[in-house]
Tab-separated table of C-alpha atoms in Angstrom:
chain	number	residue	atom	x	y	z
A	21	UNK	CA	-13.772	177.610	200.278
A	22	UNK	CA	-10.645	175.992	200.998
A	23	UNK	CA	-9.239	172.893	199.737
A	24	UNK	CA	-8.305	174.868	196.820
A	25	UNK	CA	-4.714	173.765	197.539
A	26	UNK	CA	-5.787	169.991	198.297
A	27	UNK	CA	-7.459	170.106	194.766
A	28	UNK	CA	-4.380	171.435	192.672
A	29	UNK	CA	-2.706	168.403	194.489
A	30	UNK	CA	-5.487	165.703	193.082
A	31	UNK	CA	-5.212	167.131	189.743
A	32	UNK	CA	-1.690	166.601	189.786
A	33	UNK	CA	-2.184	163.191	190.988
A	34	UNK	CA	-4.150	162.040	188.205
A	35	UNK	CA	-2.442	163.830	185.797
A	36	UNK	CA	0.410	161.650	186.410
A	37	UNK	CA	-2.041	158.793	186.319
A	38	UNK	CA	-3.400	159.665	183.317
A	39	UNK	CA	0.404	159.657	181.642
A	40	UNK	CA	1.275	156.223	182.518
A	41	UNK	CA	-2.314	154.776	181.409
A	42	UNK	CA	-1.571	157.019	177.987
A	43	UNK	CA	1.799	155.315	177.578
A	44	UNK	CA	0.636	151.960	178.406
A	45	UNK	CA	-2.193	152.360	175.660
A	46	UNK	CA	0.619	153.218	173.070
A	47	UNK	CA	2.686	150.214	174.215
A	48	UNK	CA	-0.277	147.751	174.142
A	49	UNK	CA	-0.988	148.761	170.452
A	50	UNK	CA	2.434	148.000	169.044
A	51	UNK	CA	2.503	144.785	170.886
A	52	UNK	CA	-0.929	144.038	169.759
A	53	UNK	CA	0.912	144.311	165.997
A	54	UNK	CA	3.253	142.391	166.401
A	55	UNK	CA	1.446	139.525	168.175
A	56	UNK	CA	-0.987	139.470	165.247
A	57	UNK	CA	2.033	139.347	163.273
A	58	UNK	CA	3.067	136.221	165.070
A	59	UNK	CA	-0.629	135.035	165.304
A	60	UNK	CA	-0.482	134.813	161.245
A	61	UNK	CA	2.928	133.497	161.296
A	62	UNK	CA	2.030	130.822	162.682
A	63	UNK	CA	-0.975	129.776	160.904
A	64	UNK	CA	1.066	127.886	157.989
A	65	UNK	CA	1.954	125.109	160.638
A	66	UNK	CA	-1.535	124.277	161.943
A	67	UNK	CA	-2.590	124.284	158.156
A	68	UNK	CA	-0.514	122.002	157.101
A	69	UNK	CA	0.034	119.517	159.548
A	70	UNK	CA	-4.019	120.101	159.163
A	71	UNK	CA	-3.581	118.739	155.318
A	72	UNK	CA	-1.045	116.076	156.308
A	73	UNK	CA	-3.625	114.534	158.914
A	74	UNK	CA	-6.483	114.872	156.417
A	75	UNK	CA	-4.002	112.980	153.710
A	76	UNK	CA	-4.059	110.633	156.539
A	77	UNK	CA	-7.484	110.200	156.939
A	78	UNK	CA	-8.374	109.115	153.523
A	79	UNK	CA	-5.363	107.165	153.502
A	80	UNK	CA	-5.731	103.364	155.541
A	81	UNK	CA	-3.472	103.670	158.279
A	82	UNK	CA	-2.747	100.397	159.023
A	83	UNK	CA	-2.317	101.602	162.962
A	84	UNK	CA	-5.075	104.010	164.784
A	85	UNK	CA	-3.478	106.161	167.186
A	86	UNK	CA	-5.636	106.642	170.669
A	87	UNK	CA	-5.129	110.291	170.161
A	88	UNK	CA	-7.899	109.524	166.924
A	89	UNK	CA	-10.069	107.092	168.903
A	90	UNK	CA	-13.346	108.237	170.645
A	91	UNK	CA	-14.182	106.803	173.675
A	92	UNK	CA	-16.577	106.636	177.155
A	93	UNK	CA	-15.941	110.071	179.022
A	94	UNK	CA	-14.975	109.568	182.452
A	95	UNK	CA	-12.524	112.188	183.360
A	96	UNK	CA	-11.974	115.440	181.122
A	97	UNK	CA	-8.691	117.327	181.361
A	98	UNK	CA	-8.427	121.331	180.036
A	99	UNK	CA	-5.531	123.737	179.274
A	100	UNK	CA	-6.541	126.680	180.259
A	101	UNK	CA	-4.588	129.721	178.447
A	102	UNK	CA	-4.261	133.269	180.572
A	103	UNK	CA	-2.072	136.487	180.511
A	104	UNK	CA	0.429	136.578	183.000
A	105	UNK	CA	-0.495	140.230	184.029
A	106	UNK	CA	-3.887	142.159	184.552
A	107	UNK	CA	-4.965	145.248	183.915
A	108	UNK	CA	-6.283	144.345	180.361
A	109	UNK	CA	-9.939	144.405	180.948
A	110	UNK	CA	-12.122	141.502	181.466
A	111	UNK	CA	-10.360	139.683	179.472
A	112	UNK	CA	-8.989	136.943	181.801
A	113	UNK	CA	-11.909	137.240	183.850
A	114	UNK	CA	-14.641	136.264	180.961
A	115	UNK	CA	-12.718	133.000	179.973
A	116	UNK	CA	-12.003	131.923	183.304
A	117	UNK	CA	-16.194	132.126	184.170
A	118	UNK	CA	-17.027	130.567	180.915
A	119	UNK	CA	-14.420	127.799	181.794
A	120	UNK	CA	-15.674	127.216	185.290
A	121	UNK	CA	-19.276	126.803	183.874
A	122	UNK	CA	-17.842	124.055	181.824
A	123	UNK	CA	-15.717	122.843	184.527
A	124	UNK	CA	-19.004	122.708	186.791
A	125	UNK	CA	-20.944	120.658	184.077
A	126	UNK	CA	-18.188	118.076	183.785
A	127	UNK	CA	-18.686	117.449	187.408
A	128	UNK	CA	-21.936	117.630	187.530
A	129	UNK	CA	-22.053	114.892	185.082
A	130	UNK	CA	-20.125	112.835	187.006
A	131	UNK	CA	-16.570	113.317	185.345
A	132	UNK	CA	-13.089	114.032	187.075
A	133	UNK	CA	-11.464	117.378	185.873
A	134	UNK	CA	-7.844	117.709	185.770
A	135	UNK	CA	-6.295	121.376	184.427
A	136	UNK	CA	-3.019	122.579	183.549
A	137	UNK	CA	-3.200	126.452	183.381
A	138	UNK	CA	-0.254	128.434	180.958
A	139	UNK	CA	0.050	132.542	182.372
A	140	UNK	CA	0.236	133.163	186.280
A	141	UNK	CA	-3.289	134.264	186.335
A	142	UNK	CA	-4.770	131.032	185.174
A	143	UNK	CA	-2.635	129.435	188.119
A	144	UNK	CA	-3.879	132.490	190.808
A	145	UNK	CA	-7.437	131.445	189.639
A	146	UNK	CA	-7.700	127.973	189.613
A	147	UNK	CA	-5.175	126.978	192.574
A	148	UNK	CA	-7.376	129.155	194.636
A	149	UNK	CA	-10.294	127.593	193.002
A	150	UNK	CA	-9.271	124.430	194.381
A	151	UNK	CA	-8.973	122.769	191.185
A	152	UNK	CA	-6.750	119.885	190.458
A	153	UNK	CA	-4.027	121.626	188.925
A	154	UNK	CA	-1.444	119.108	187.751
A	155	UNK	CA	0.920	121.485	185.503
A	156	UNK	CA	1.655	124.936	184.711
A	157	UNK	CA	3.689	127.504	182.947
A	158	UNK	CA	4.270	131.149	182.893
A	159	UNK	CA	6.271	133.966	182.495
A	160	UNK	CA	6.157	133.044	178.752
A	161	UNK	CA	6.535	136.814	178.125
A	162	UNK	CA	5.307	138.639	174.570
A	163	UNK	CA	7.293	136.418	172.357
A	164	UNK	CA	6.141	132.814	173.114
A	165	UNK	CA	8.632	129.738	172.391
A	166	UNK	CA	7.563	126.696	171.731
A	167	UNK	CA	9.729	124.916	173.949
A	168	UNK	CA	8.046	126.962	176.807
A	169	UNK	CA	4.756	124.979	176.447
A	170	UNK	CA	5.803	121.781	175.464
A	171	UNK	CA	6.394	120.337	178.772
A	172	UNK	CA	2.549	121.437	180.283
A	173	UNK	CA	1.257	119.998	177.008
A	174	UNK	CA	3.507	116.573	177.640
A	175	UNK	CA	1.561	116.316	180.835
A	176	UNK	CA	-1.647	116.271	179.371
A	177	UNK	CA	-0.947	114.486	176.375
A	178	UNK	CA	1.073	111.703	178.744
A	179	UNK	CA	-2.323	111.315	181.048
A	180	UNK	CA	-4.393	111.402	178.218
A	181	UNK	CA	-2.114	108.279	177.363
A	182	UNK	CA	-2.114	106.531	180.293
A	183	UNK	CA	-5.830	107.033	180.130
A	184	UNK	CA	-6.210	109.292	183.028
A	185	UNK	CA	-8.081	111.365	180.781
A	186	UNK	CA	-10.621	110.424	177.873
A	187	UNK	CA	-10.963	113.828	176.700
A	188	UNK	CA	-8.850	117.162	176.790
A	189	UNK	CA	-10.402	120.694	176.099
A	190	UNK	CA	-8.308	123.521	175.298
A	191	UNK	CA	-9.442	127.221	177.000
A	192	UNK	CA	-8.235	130.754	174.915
A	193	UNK	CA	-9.347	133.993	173.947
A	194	UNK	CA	-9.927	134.537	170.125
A	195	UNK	CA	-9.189	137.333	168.440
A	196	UNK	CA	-12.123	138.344	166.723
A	197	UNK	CA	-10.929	142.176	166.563
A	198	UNK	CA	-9.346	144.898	168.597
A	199	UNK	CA	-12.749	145.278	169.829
A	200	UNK	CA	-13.725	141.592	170.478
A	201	UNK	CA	-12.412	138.907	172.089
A	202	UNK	CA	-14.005	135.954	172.352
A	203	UNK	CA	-13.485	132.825	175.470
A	204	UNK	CA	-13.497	129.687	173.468
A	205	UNK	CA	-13.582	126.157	174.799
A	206	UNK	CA	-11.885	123.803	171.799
A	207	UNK	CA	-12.055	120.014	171.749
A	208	UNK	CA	-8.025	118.780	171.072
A	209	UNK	CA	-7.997	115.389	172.065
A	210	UNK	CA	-9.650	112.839	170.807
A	211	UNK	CA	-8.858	114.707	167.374
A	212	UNK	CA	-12.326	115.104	165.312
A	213	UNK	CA	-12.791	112.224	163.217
A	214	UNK	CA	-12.321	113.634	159.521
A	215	UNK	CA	-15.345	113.945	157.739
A	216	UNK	CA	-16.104	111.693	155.073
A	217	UNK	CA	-15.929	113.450	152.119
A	218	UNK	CA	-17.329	112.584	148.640
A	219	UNK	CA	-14.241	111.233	147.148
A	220	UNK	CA	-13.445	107.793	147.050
A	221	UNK	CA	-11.942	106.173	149.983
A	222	UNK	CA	-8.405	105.464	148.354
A	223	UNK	CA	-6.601	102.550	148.940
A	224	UNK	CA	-3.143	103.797	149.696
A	225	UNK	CA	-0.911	103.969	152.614
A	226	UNK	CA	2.155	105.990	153.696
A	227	UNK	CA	5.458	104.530	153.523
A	228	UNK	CA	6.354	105.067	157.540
A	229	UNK	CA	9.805	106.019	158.645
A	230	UNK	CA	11.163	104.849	161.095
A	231	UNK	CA	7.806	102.842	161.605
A	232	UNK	CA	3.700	104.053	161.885
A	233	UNK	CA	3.500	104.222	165.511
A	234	UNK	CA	6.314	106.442	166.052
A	235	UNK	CA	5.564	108.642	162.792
A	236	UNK	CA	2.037	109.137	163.813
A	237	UNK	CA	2.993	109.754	167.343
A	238	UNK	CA	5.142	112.596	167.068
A	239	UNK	CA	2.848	113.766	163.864
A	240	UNK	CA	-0.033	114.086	166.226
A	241	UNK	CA	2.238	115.578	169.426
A	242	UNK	CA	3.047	118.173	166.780
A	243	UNK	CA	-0.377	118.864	165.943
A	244	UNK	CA	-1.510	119.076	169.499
A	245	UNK	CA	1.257	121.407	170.595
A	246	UNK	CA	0.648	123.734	167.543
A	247	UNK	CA	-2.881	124.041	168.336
A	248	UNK	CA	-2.104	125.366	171.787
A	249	UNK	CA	0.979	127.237	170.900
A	250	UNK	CA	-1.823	128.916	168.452
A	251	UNK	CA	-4.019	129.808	171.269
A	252	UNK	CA	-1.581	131.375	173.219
A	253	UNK	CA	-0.417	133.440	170.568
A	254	UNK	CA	-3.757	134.579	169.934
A	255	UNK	CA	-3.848	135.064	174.022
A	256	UNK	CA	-1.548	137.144	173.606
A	257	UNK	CA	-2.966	139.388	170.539
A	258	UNK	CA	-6.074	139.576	172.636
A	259	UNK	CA	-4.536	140.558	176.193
A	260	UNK	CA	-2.618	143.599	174.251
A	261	UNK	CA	-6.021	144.614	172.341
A	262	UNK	CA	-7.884	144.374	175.858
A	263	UNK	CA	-5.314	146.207	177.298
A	264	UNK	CA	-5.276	149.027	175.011
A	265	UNK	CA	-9.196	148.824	175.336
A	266	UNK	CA	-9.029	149.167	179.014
A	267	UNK	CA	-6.168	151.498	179.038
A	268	UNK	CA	-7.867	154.394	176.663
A	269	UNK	CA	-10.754	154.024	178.830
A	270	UNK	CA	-9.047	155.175	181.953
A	271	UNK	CA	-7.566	157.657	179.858
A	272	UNK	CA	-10.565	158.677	179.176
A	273	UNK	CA	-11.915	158.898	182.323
A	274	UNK	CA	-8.874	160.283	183.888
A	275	UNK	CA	-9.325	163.377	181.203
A	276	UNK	CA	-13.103	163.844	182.699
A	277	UNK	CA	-12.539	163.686	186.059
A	278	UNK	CA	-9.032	166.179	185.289
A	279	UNK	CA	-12.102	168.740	184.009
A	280	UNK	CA	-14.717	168.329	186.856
A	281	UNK	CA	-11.583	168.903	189.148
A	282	UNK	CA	-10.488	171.881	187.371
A	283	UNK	CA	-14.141	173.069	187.762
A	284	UNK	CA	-14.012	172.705	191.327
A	285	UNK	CA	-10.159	173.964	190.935
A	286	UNK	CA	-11.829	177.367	189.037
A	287	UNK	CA	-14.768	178.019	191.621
A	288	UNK	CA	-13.038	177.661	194.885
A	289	UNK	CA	-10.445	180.208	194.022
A	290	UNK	CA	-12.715	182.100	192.605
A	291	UNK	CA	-14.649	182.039	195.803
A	292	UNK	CA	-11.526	182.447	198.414
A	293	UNK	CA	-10.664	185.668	195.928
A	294	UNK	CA	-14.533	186.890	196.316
A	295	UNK	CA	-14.333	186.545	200.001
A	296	UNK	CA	-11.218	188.251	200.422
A	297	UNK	CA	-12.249	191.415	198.126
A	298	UNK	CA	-15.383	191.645	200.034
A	299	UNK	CA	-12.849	191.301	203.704
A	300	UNK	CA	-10.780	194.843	202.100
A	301	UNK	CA	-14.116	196.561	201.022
A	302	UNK	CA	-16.002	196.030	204.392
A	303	UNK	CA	-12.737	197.042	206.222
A	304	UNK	CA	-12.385	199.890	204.221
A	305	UNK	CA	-16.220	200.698	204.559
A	306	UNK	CA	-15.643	200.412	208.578
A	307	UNK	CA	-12.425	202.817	208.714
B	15	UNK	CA	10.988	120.317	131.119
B	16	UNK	CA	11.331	118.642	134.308
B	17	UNK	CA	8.615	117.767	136.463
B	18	UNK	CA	7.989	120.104	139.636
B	19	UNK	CA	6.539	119.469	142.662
B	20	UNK	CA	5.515	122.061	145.669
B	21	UNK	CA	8.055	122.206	148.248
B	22	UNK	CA	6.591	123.852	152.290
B	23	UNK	CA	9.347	124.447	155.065
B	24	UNK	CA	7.257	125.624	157.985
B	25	UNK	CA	7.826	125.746	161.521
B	26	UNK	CA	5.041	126.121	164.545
B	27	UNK	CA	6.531	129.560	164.576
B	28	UNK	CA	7.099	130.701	160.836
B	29	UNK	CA	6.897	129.978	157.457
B	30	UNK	CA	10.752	129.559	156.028
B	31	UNK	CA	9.861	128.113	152.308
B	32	UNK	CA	7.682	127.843	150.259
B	33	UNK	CA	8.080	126.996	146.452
B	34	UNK	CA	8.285	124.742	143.832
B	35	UNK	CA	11.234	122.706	143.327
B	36	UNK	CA	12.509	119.506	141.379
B	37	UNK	CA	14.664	117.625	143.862
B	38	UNK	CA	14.400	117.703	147.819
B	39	UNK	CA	16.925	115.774	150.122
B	40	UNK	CA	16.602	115.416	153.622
B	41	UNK	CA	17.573	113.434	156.829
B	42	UNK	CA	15.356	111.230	158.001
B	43	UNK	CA	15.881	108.692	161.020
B	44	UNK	CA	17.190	105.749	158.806
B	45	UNK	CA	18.976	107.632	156.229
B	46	UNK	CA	18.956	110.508	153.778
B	47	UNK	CA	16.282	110.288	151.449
B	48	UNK	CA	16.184	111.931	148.051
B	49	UNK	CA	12.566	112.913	146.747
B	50	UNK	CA	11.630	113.918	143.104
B	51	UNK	CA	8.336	114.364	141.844
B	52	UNK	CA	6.054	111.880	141.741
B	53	UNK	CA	7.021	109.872	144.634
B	54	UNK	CA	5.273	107.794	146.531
B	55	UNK	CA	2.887	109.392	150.046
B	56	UNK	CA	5.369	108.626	152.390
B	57	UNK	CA	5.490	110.198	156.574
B	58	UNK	CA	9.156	109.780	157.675
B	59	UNK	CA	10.819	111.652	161.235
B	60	UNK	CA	13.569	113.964	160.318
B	61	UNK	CA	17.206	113.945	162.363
B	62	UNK	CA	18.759	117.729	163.031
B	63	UNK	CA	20.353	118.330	160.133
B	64	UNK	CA	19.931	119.687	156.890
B	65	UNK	CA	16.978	119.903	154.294
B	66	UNK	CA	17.978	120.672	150.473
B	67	UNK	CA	15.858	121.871	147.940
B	68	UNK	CA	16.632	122.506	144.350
B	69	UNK	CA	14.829	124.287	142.588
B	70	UNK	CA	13.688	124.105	138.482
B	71	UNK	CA	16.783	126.677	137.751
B	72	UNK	CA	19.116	123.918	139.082
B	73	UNK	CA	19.756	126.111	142.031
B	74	UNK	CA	20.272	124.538	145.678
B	75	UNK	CA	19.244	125.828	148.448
B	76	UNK	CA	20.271	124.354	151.975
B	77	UNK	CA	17.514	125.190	154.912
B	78	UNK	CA	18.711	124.071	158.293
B	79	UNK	CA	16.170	122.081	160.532
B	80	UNK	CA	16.564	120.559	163.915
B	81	UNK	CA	14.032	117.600	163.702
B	82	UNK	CA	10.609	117.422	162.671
B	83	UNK	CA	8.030	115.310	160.385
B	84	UNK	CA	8.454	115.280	156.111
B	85	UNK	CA	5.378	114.579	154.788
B	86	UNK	CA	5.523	113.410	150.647
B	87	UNK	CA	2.494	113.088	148.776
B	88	UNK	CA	2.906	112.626	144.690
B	89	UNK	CA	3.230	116.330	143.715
B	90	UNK	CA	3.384	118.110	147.271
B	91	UNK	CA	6.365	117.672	149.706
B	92	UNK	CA	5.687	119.381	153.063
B	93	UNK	CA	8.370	119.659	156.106
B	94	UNK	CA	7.473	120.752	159.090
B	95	UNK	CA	10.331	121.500	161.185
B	96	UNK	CA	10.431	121.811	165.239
B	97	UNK	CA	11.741	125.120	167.132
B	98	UNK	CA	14.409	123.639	168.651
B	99	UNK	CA	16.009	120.118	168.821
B	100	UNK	CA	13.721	118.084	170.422
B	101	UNK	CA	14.283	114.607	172.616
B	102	UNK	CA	12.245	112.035	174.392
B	103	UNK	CA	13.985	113.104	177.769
B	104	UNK	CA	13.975	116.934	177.611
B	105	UNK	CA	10.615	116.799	176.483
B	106	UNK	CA	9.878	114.568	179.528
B	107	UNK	CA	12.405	116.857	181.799
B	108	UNK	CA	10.161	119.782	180.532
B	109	UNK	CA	7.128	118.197	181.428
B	110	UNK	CA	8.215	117.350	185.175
B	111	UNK	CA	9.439	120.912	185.389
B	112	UNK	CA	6.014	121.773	184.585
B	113	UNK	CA	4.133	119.631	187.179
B	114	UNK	CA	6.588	120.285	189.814
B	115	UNK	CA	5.678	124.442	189.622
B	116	UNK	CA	2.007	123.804	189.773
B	117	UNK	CA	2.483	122.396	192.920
B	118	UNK	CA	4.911	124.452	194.289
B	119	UNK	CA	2.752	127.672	193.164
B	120	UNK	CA	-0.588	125.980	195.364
B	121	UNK	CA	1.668	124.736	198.124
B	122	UNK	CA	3.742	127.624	198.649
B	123	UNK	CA	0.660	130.184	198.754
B	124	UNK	CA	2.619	132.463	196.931
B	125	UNK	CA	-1.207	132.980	194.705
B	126	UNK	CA	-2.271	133.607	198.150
B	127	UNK	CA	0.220	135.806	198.565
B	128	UNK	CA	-0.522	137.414	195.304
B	129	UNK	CA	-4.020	138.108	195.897
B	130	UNK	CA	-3.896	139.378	199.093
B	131	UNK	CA	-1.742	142.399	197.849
B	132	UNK	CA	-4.371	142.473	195.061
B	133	UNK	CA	-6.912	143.456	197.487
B	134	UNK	CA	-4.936	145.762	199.469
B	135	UNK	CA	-4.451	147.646	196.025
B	136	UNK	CA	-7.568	147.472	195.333
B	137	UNK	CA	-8.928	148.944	198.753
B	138	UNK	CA	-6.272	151.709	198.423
B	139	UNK	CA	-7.749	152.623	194.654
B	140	UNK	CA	-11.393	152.484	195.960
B	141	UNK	CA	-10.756	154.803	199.208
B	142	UNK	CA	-8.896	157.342	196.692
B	143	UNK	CA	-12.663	157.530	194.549
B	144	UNK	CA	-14.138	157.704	197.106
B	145	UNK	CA	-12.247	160.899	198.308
B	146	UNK	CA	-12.569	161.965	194.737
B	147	UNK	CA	-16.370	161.615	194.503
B	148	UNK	CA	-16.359	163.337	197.867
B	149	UNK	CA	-14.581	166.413	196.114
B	150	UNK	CA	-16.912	166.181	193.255
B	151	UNK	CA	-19.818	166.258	195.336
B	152	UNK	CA	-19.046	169.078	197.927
B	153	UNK	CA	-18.555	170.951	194.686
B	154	UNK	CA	-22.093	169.809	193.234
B	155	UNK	CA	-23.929	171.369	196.470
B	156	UNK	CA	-21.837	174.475	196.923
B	157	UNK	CA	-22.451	175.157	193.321
């Protein structure tokens, strides 16, 4: 059989495959660390600006801030949170369908959907979706700032304002485990009315400086931009873990089809060396 | 023995203090204010600059912080400092910056662009399986 040659060439081929998806497994898992790292770093923040708004709640504001106030849902606005690169899996792919079924019940109740979209898959998916994309950010790299997302979240906090949305949704991956990542659609805006708790209502207000309106403003910009600069640090722990995921399973695969070659390597020389003994013993026979 | 309260420093990015602590000063909008323990709840904005905390030993520690909200309640006194000095028109620059690439990345079909070398990756990596599967196979019925 010939070939023999054609196969040695394959096996080298995906050999060198095989390297690369080994290395990138390696690299995935260290960066996984230290976005988890980051991703628990960061959790102090949410908490307590979390405390400070519950404080606030039992408090009696004398101002209510429209990011607090429910009302009629006409248009719905989402920040949707991707990787900038692939190969990690399904892992884009799974939040992106979950999204659109969400996306595709807003409509179909009637409701105007804007999107802003943070990592250059989000905007690859949704611009060719056709979806009214009205910011986006990415290149935001392993090590997210956040000055990077503030401006996408300004423009959904500004419309949200201006009233050109009643309700904003915020799109991530959670990081359940290495194993797991889950697509999760979060309510931000309006913020959850606290629940009332058992303790009496107190009578007691902050002292504001410079003045309510302004405090509470930029205390609930703060919160909103630490919830999604939470989500896409947890993005990012789950893009490395789906990576790594994805990456030992070529690995894998790449090791069984080096064997099946290698099988096929084994017989055909085997056969070419058969043929040719049997060539020098049937000359010989002849002479 | 003095009276204590719980001092946090945090930022969206880190946790840079936490402790207890007798006497904090920072900068807020209208003035440096000075907090013991047992002040009243009080939300104030907080200028660049400075945020001291002493703590029960007498020592003083100075923690730099470039804006952010100071949040006092009786016993607890919580700071929670921005990344980076922060203004009404940067944050509004950022924002435009923002809008304007969203429509230059639909506009400019670069995604378009993007995906169509996707797929031409993508046919290249399925025509090399198939070969493979091809080489697997003839090997399956010669065996």
């Amino acid at each position: 059989m010939s070939g023999a040659k054609e196969i040695r060439t394959k096996i080298k081929s995906v050999q060198n495959t095989q390297k690369i998806t080994t290395a990138m497994e390696m690299v995935a898992a260290s960066k996984m660390r230290n976005a988890q790292h980051r991703m628990q770093a960061a959790r102090p923040y949410a908490d307590k600006i979390r405390r400070v708004i519950r404080h606030l709640a039992q408090a009696n504001p004398e101002y209510t801030h429209p990011f607090l106030q429910e009302r009629e849902v006409n248009r719905v606005g989402y920040i949707i949170v991707s990787s900038d690169r692939g190969l990690c899996g399904g892992l884009n792919n799974n939040l992106f369908r979950s999204v659109v079924r969400s996306m595709k019940a807003s409509e179909d109740a009637g409701r105007e959907v804007s999107v802003v979209t943070i990592g250059s898959k989000a905007i690859q998916f949704f611009g060719r979706l056709g979806a009214n994309v009205v910011a986006e950010t990415s290149q935001i790299g392993d090590r997210p700032h956040l000055d990077d997302l503030v401006g996408a979240v300004k423009v959904m906090l500004d419309r949200y304002e201006a009233g050109e949305i009643d309700e904003l949704h915020l799109c991530y991956n959670e990081f359940v485990n290495t194993m797991t990542q889950r697509p999760t659609i979060e309510r931000v805006l309006p913020l959850p009315a606290a629940e009332e708790d058992e303790e009496p209502r107190h009578n007691w207000d902050y002292i504001y400086e410079p003045n309510a309106v302004e405090a509470l403003d930029l205390l609930l910009t703060r919160y909103a931009e630490a919830l999604v600069y939470q989500s896409v640090v947890e993005n990012i722990a789950c893009e490395q873990a789906a990576r790594m995921v994805a990456m030992k399973a070529a690995s894998d695969n790449a090791g069984n089809l080096i064997d099946d070659l290698q099988l096929a390597y084994n017989k055909a020389r085997q056969a070419a060396i058969t043929k040719e003994l049997s060539e020098i013993v049937s000359g010989a026979e002849a002479v | 023995m003095a009276m204590t309260m719980h001092v946090d420093i945090v930022s969206a990015e880190e946790s840079i203090f936490s402790g207890t602590a007798t006497f904090v000063l920072a900068r807020a909008t209208d003035g440096e204010v000075g907090i013991m323990p047992r002040h009243v709840p009080m939300l104030a904005q907080l200028k660049p600059g400075e945020v001291m905390v002493r703590a029960q030993g007498g020592e003083e520690t100075l923690y730099y912080c470039s804006g952010g909200m100071l949040e006092v309640q009786p016993h607890v006194v919580t700071v929670l400092a921005d990344t980076a000095v922060r203004a009404r028109d940067l944050d509004e620059a950022a924002a435009k910056e923002a809008k304007r690439r969203a429509e230059e990345a639909i506009s400019e079909r670069s995604a378009e662009m993007d995906y169509a070398r996707a797929q031409a990756e993508l046919a290249e990596a399925v025509a090399k399986l198939r070969t493979l599967d091809k080489i697997r196979r003839g090997r399956g019925s010669n065996a």
